[in-house]
Coordinates of C-alpha atoms in Angstrom, one line a residue:
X1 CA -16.9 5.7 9.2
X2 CA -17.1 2.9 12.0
X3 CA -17.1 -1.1 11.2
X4 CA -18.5 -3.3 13.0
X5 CA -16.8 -7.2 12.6
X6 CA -17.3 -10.3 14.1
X7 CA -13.7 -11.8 13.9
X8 CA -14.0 -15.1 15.1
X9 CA -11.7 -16.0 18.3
X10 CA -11.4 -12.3 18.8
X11 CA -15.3 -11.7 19.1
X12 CA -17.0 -8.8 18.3
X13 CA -15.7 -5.2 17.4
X14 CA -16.5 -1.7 16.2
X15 CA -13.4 0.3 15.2
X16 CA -12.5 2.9 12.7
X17 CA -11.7 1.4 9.3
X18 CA -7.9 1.7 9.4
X19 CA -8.0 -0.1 12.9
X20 CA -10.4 -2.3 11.4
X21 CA -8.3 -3.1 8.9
X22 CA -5.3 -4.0 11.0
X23 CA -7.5 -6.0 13.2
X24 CA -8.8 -8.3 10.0
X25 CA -4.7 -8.5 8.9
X26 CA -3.6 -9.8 12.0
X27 CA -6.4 -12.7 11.6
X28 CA -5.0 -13.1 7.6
X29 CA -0.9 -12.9 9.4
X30 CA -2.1 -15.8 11.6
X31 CA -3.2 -17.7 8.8
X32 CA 0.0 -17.1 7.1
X33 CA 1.9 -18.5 10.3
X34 CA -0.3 -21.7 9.8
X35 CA 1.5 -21.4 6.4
X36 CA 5.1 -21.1 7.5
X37 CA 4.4 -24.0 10.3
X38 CA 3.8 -26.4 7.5
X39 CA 6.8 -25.2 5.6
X40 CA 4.7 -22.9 2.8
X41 CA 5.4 -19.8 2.1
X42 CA 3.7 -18.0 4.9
X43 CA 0.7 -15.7 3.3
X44 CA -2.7 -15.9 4.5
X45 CA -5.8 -14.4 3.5
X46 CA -9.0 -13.2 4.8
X47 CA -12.3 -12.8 3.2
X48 CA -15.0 -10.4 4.9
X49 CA -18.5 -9.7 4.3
X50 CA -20.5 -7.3 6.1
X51 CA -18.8 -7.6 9.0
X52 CA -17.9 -10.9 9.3
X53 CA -15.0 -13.5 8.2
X54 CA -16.8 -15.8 5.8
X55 CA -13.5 -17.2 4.4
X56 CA -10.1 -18.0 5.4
X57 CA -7.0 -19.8 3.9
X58 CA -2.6 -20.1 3.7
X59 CA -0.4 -20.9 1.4
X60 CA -0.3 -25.1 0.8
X61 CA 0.3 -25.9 -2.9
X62 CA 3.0 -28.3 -1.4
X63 CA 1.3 -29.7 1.0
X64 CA -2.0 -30.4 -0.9
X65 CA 0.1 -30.8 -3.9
X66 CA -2.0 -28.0 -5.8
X67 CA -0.2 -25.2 -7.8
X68 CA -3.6 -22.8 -7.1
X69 CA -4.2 -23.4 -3.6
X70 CA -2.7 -20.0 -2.9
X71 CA -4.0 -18.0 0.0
X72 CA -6.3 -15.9 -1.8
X73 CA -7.9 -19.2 -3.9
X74 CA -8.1 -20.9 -0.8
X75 CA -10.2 -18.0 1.5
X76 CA -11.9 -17.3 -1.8
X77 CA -13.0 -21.2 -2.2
X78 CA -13.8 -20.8 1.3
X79 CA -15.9 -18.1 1.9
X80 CA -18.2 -18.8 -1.9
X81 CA -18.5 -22.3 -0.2
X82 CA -20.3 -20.0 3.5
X83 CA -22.4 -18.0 1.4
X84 CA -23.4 -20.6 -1.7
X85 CA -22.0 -18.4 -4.2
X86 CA -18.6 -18.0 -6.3
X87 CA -19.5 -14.4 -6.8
X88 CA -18.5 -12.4 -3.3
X89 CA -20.1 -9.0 -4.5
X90 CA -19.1 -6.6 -2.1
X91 CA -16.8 -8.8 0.5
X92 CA -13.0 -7.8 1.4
X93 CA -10.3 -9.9 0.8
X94 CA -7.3 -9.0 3.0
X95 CA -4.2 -11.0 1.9
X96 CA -1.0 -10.5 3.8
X97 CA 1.2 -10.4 0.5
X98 CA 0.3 -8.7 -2.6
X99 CA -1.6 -11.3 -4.9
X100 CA 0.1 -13.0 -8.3
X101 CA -1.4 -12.8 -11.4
X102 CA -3.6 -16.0 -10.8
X103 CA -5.0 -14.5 -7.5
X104 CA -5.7 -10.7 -9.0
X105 CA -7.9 -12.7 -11.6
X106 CA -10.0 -14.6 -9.6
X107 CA -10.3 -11.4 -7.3
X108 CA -12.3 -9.8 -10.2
X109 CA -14.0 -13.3 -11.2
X110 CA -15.3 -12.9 -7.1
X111 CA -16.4 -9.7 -7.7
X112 CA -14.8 -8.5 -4.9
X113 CA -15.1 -5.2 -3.7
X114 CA -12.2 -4.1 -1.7
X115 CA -8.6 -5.9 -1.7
X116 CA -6.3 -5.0 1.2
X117 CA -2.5 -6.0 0.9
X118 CA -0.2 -5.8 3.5
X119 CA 3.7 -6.1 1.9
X120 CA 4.5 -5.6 -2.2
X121 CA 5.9 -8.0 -4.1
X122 CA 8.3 -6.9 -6.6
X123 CA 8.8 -9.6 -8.7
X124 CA 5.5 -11.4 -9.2
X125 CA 2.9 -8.9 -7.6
X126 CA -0.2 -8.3 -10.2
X127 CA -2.0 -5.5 -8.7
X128 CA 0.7 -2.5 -8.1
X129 CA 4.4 -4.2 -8.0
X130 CA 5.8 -6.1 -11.4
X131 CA 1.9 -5.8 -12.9
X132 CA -1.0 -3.7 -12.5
X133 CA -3.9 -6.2 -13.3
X134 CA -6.8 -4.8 -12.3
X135 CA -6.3 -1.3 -13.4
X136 CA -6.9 -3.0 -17.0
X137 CA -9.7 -0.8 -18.8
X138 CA -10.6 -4.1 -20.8
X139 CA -12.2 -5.6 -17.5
X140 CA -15.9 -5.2 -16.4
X141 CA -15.1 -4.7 -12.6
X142 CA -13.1 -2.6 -10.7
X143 CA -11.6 -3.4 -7.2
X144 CA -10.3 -0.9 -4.8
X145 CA -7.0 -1.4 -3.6
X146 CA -5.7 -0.5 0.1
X147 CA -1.6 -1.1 -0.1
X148 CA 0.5 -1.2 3.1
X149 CA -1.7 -2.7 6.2
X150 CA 0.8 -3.8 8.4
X151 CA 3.2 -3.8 5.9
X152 CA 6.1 -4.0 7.6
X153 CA 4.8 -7.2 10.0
X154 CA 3.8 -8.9 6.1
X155 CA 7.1 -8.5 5.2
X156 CA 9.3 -9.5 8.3
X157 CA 7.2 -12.9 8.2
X158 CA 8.0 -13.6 4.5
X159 CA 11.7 -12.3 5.0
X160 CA 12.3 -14.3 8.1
X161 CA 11.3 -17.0 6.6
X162 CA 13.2 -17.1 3.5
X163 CA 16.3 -16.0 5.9
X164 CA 15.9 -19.5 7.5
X165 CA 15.1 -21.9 4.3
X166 CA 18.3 -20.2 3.0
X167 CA 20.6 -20.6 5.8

């Protein structure tokens, strides 16, 4: 199958959905740089509908002094604020860290359709790592789960950055 996506800054293209997919984590591992530049923890997230980015957002409960303004919350805030609607039927989020607990919920209160991860998170990762949230039969929508774009990239940027705060 062949996507097209308008990725703002990096205009216009039609790939195959695994490029595709790299293409639209690069744009959420840029946002997680804005992240790290403002001393968050560097994950960013991406939010696409048919096609196009509708939302973005990083990491900045310090900064904006906000336990929830996560990645995901924030591109999720973002792209229901584009399209006049908290529900994102169909869209893609693309975070560069798996999502928390918090995050995995309001995936499924989004309705979103696909979420695409790019590095695990053993200790507080809701969707494959430490929990498996929305695999819960109790919930009335299902999201499916890509694991490992640009995994290793995901993981260098939260590693190198915990490397520095700790030394």
């Amino acid at each position: 199958m062949t996507i097209s996506y308008d990725i703002g800054g990096y205009g216009p293209v039609t790939l195959t959905d695994g490029a595709a997919d790299e293409r639209v984590m690069r744009e959420a591992i840029d946002q997680a740089q804005l992240a790290r530049d403002r001393d968050e923890v560097p994950v960013g997230a991406v939010v696409v509908l048919k096609g196009a980015i509708i939302g973005r957002g990083f990491n900045q409960p310090i900064s904006g002094n906000d336990p929830t303004a996560h990645a995901e919350i924030v591109a999720l805030r973002d792209a229901a604020a584009t399209v006049g609607n908290y529900r994102l039927t169909g869209a893609e989020l693309f975070v560069t860290v798996e999502p928390c607990l918090m995050c995995a919920g309001a995936v499924v209160h989004a309705r979103i359709g696909r979420l695409l991860y790019g590095a695990p998170e053993p200790k507080a990762g809701a969707v494959r790592s430490a929990m498996q949230v929305l695999d819960d039969p109790a919930l009335n929508h299902r999201v499916e789960v890509v694991t490992g774009v640009l995994e290793e990239e995901c993981r260098e940027l939260m590693q190198a950055f915990f490397t520095e705060r700790r030394a």
